[in-house]
mmCIF file with all atom_site columns, C-alpha atoms in Angstrom:
data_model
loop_
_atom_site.group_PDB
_atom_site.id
_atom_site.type_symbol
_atom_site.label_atom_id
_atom_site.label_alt_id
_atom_site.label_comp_id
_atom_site.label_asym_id
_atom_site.label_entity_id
_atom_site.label_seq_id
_atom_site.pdbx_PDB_ins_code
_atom_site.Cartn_x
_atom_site.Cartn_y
_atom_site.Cartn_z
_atom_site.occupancy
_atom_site.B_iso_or_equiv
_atom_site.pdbx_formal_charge
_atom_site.auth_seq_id
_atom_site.auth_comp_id
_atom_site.auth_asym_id
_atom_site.auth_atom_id
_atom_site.pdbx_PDB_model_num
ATOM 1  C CA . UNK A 1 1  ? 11.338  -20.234 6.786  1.00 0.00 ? 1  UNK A CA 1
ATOM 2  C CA . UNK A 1 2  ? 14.832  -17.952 6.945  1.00 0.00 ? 2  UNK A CA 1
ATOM 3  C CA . UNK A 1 3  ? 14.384  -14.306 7.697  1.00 0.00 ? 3  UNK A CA 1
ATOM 4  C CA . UNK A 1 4  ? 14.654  -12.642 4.482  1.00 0.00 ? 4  UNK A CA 1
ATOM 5  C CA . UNK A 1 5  ? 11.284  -14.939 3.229  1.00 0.00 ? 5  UNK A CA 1
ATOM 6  C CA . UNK A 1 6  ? 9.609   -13.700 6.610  1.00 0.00 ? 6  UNK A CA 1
ATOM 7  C CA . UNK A 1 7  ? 10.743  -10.046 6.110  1.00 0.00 ? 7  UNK A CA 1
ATOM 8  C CA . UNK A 1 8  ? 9.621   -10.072 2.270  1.00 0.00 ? 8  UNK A CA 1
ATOM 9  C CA . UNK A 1 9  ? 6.630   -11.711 3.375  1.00 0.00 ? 9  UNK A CA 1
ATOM 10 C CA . UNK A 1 10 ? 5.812   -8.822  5.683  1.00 0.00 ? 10 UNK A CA 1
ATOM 11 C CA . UNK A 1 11 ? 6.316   -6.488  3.023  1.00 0.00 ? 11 UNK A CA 1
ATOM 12 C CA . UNK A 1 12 ? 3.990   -7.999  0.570  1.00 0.00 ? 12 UNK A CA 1
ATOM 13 C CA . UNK A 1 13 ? 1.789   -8.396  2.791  1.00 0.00 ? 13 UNK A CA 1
ATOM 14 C CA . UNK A 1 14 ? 1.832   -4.001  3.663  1.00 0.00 ? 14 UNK A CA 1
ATOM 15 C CA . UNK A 1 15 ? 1.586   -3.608  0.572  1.00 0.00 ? 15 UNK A CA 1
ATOM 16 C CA . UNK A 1 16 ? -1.014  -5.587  -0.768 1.00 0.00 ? 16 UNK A CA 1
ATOM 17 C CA . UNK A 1 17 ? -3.351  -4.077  2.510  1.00 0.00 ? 17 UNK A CA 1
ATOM 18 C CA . UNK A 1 18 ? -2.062  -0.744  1.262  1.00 0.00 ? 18 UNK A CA 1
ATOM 19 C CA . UNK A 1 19 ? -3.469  -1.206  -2.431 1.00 0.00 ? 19 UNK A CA 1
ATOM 20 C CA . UNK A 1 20 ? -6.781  -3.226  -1.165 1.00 0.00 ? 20 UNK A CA 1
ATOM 21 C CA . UNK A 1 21 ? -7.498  0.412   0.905  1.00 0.00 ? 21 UNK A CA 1
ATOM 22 C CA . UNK A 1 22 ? -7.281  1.906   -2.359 1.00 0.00 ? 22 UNK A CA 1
ATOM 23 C CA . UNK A 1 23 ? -9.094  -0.779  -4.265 1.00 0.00 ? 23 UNK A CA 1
ATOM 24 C CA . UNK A 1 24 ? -11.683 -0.623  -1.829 1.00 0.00 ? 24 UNK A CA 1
ATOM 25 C CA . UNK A 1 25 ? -11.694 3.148   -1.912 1.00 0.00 ? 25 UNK A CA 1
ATOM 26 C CA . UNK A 1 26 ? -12.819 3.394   -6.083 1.00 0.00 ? 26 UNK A CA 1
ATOM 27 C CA . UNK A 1 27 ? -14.830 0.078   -5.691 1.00 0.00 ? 27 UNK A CA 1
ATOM 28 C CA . UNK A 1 28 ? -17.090 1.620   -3.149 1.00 0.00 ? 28 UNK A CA 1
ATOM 29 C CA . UNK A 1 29 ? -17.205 4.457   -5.185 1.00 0.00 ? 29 UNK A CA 1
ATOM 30 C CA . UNK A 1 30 ? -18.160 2.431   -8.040 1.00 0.00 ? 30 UNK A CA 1
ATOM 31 C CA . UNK A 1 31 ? -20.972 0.836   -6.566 1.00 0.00 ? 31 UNK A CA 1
ATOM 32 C CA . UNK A 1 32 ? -22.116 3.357   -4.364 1.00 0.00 ? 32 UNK A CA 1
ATOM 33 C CA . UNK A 1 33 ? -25.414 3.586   -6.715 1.00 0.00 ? 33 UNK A CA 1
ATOM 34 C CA . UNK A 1 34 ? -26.478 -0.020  -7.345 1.00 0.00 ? 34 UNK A CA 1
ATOM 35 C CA . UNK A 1 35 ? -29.331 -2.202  -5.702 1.00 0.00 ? 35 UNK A CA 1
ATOM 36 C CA . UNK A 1 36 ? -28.613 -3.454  -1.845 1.00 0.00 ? 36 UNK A CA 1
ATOM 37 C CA . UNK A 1 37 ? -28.717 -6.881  -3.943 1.00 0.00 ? 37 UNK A CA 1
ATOM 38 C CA . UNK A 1 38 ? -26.255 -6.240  -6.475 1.00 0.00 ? 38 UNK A CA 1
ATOM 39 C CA . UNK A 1 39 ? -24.309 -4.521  -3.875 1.00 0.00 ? 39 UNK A CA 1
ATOM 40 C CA . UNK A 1 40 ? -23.729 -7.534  -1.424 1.00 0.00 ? 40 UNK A CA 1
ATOM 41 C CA . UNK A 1 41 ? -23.077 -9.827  -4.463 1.00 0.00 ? 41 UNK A CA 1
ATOM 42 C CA . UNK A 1 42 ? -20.247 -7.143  -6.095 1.00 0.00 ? 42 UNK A CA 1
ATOM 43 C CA . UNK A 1 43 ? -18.489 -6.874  -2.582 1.00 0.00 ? 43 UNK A CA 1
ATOM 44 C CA . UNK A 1 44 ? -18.499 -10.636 -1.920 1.00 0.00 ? 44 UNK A CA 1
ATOM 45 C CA . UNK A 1 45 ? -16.929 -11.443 -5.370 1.00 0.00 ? 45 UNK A CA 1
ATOM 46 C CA . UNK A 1 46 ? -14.400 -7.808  -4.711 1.00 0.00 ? 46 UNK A CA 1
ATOM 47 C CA . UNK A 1 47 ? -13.012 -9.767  -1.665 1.00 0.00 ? 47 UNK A CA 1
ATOM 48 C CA . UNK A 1 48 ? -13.147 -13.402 -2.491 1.00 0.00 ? 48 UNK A CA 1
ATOM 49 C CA . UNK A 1 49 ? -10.919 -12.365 -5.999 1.00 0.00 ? 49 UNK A CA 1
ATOM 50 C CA . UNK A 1 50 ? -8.339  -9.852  -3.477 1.00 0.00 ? 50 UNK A CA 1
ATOM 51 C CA . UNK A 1 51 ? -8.137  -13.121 -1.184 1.00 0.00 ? 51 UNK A CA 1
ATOM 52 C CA . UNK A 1 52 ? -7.313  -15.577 -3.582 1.00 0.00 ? 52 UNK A CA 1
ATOM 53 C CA . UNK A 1 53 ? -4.866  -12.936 -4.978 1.00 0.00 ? 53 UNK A CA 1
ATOM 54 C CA . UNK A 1 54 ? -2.960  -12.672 -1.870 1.00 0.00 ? 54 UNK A CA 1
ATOM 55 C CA . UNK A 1 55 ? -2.872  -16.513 -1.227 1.00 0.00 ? 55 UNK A CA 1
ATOM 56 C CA . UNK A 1 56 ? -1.569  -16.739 -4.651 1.00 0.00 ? 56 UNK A CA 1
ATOM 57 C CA . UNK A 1 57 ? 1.117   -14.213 -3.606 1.00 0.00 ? 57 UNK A CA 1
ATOM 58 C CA . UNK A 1 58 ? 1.885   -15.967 -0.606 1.00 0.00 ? 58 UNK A CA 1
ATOM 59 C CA . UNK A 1 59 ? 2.240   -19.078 -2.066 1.00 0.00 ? 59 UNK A CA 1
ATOM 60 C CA . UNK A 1 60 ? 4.831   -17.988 -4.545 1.00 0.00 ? 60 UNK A CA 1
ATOM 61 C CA . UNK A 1 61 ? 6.284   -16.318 -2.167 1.00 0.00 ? 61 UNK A CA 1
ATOM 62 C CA . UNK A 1 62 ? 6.970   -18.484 1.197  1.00 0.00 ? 62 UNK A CA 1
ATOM 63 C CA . UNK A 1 63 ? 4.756   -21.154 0.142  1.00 0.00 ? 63 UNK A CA 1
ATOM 64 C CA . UNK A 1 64 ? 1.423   -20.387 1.564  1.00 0.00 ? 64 UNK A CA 1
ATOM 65 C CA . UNK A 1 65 ? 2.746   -20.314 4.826  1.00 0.00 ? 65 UNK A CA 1
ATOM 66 C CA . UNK A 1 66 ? 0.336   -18.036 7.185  1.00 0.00 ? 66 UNK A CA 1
ATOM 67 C CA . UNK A 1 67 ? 1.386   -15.990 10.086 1.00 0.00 ? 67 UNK A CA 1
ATOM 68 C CA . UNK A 1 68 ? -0.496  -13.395 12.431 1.00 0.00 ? 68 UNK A CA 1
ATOM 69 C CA . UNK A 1 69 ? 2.146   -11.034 11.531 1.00 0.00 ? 69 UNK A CA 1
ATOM 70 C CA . UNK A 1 70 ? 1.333   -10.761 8.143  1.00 0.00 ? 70 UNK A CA 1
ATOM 71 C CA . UNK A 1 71 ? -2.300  -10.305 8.703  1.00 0.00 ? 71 UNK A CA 1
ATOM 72 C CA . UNK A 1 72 ? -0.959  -7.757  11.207 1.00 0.00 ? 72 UNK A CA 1
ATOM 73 C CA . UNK A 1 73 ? 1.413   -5.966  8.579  1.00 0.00 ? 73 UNK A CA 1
ATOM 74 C CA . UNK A 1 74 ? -2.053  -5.727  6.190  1.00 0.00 ? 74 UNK A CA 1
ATOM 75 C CA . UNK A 1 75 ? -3.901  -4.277  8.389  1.00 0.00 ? 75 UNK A CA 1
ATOM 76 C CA . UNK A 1 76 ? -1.086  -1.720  8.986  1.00 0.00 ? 76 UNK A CA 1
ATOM 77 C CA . UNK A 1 77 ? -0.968  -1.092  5.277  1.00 0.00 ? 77 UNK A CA 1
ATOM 78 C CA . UNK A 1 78 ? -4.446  -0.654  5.037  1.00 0.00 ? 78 UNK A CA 1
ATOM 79 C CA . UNK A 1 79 ? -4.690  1.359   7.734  1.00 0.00 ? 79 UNK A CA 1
ATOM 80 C CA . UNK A 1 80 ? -1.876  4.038   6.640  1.00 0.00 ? 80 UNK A CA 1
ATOM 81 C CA . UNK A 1 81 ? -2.710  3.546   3.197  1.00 0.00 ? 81 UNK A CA 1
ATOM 82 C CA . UNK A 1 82 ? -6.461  4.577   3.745  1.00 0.00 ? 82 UNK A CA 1
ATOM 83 C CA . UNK A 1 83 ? -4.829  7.752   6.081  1.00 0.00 ? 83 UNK A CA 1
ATOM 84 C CA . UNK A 1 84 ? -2.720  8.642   3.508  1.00 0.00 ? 84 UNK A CA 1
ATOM 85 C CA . UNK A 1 85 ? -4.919  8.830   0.754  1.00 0.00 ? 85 UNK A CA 1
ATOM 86 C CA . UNK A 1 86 ? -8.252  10.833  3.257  1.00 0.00 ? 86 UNK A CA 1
ATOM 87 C CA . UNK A 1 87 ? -4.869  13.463  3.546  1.00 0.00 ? 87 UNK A CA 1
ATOM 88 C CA . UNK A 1 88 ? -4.155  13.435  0.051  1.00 0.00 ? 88 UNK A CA 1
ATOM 89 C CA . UNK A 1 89 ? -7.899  14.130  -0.689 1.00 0.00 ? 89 UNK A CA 1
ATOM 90 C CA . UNK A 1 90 ? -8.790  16.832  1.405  1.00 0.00 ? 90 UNK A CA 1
ATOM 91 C CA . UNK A 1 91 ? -5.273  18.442  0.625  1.00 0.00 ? 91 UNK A CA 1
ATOM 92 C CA . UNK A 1 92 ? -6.904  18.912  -2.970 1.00 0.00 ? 92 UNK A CA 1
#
């Protein structure tokens, strides 16, 4: 895999953590009043669907070829994306 794939890799994969933070932020809001039951079945479906989705994207991508660093560059987008956002909110 060249370095532009790897580089355009990373950045898919910071931005896809960056919109699951947000995803994750209205989806918890969503279910915040449902059964324990419904609950655990909801969030196991929310993250099965935004895993395939990013396999999919990696796939097209650099051919579903997995690296740490791209798990690593999620996480970083998550994590900023989820800071960002807790700003944003109190802010307004």
């Amino acid at each position: 895999m060249d370095l532009s794939v790897q580089i355009y890799s990373i950045v898919i994969s910071f931005l896809f953590g960056g919109i699951f933070s947000l995803e994750l932020i209205f989806f918890n809001k969503l279910i915040d009043k449902l059964v324990w039951l419904w609950k655990s079945l909801f969030s196991f479906l929310f993250v099965m669907i935004n895993a395939t989705i990013y396999f999919i994207l990696l796939l097209f991508v650099n051919n579903g070829v997995l690296h740490i660093y791209f798990f690593l560059s999620m996480i970083l987008g998550y994590y900023i994306f989820n800071l960002l956002f807790t700003l944003f909110r109190k802010k307004s």
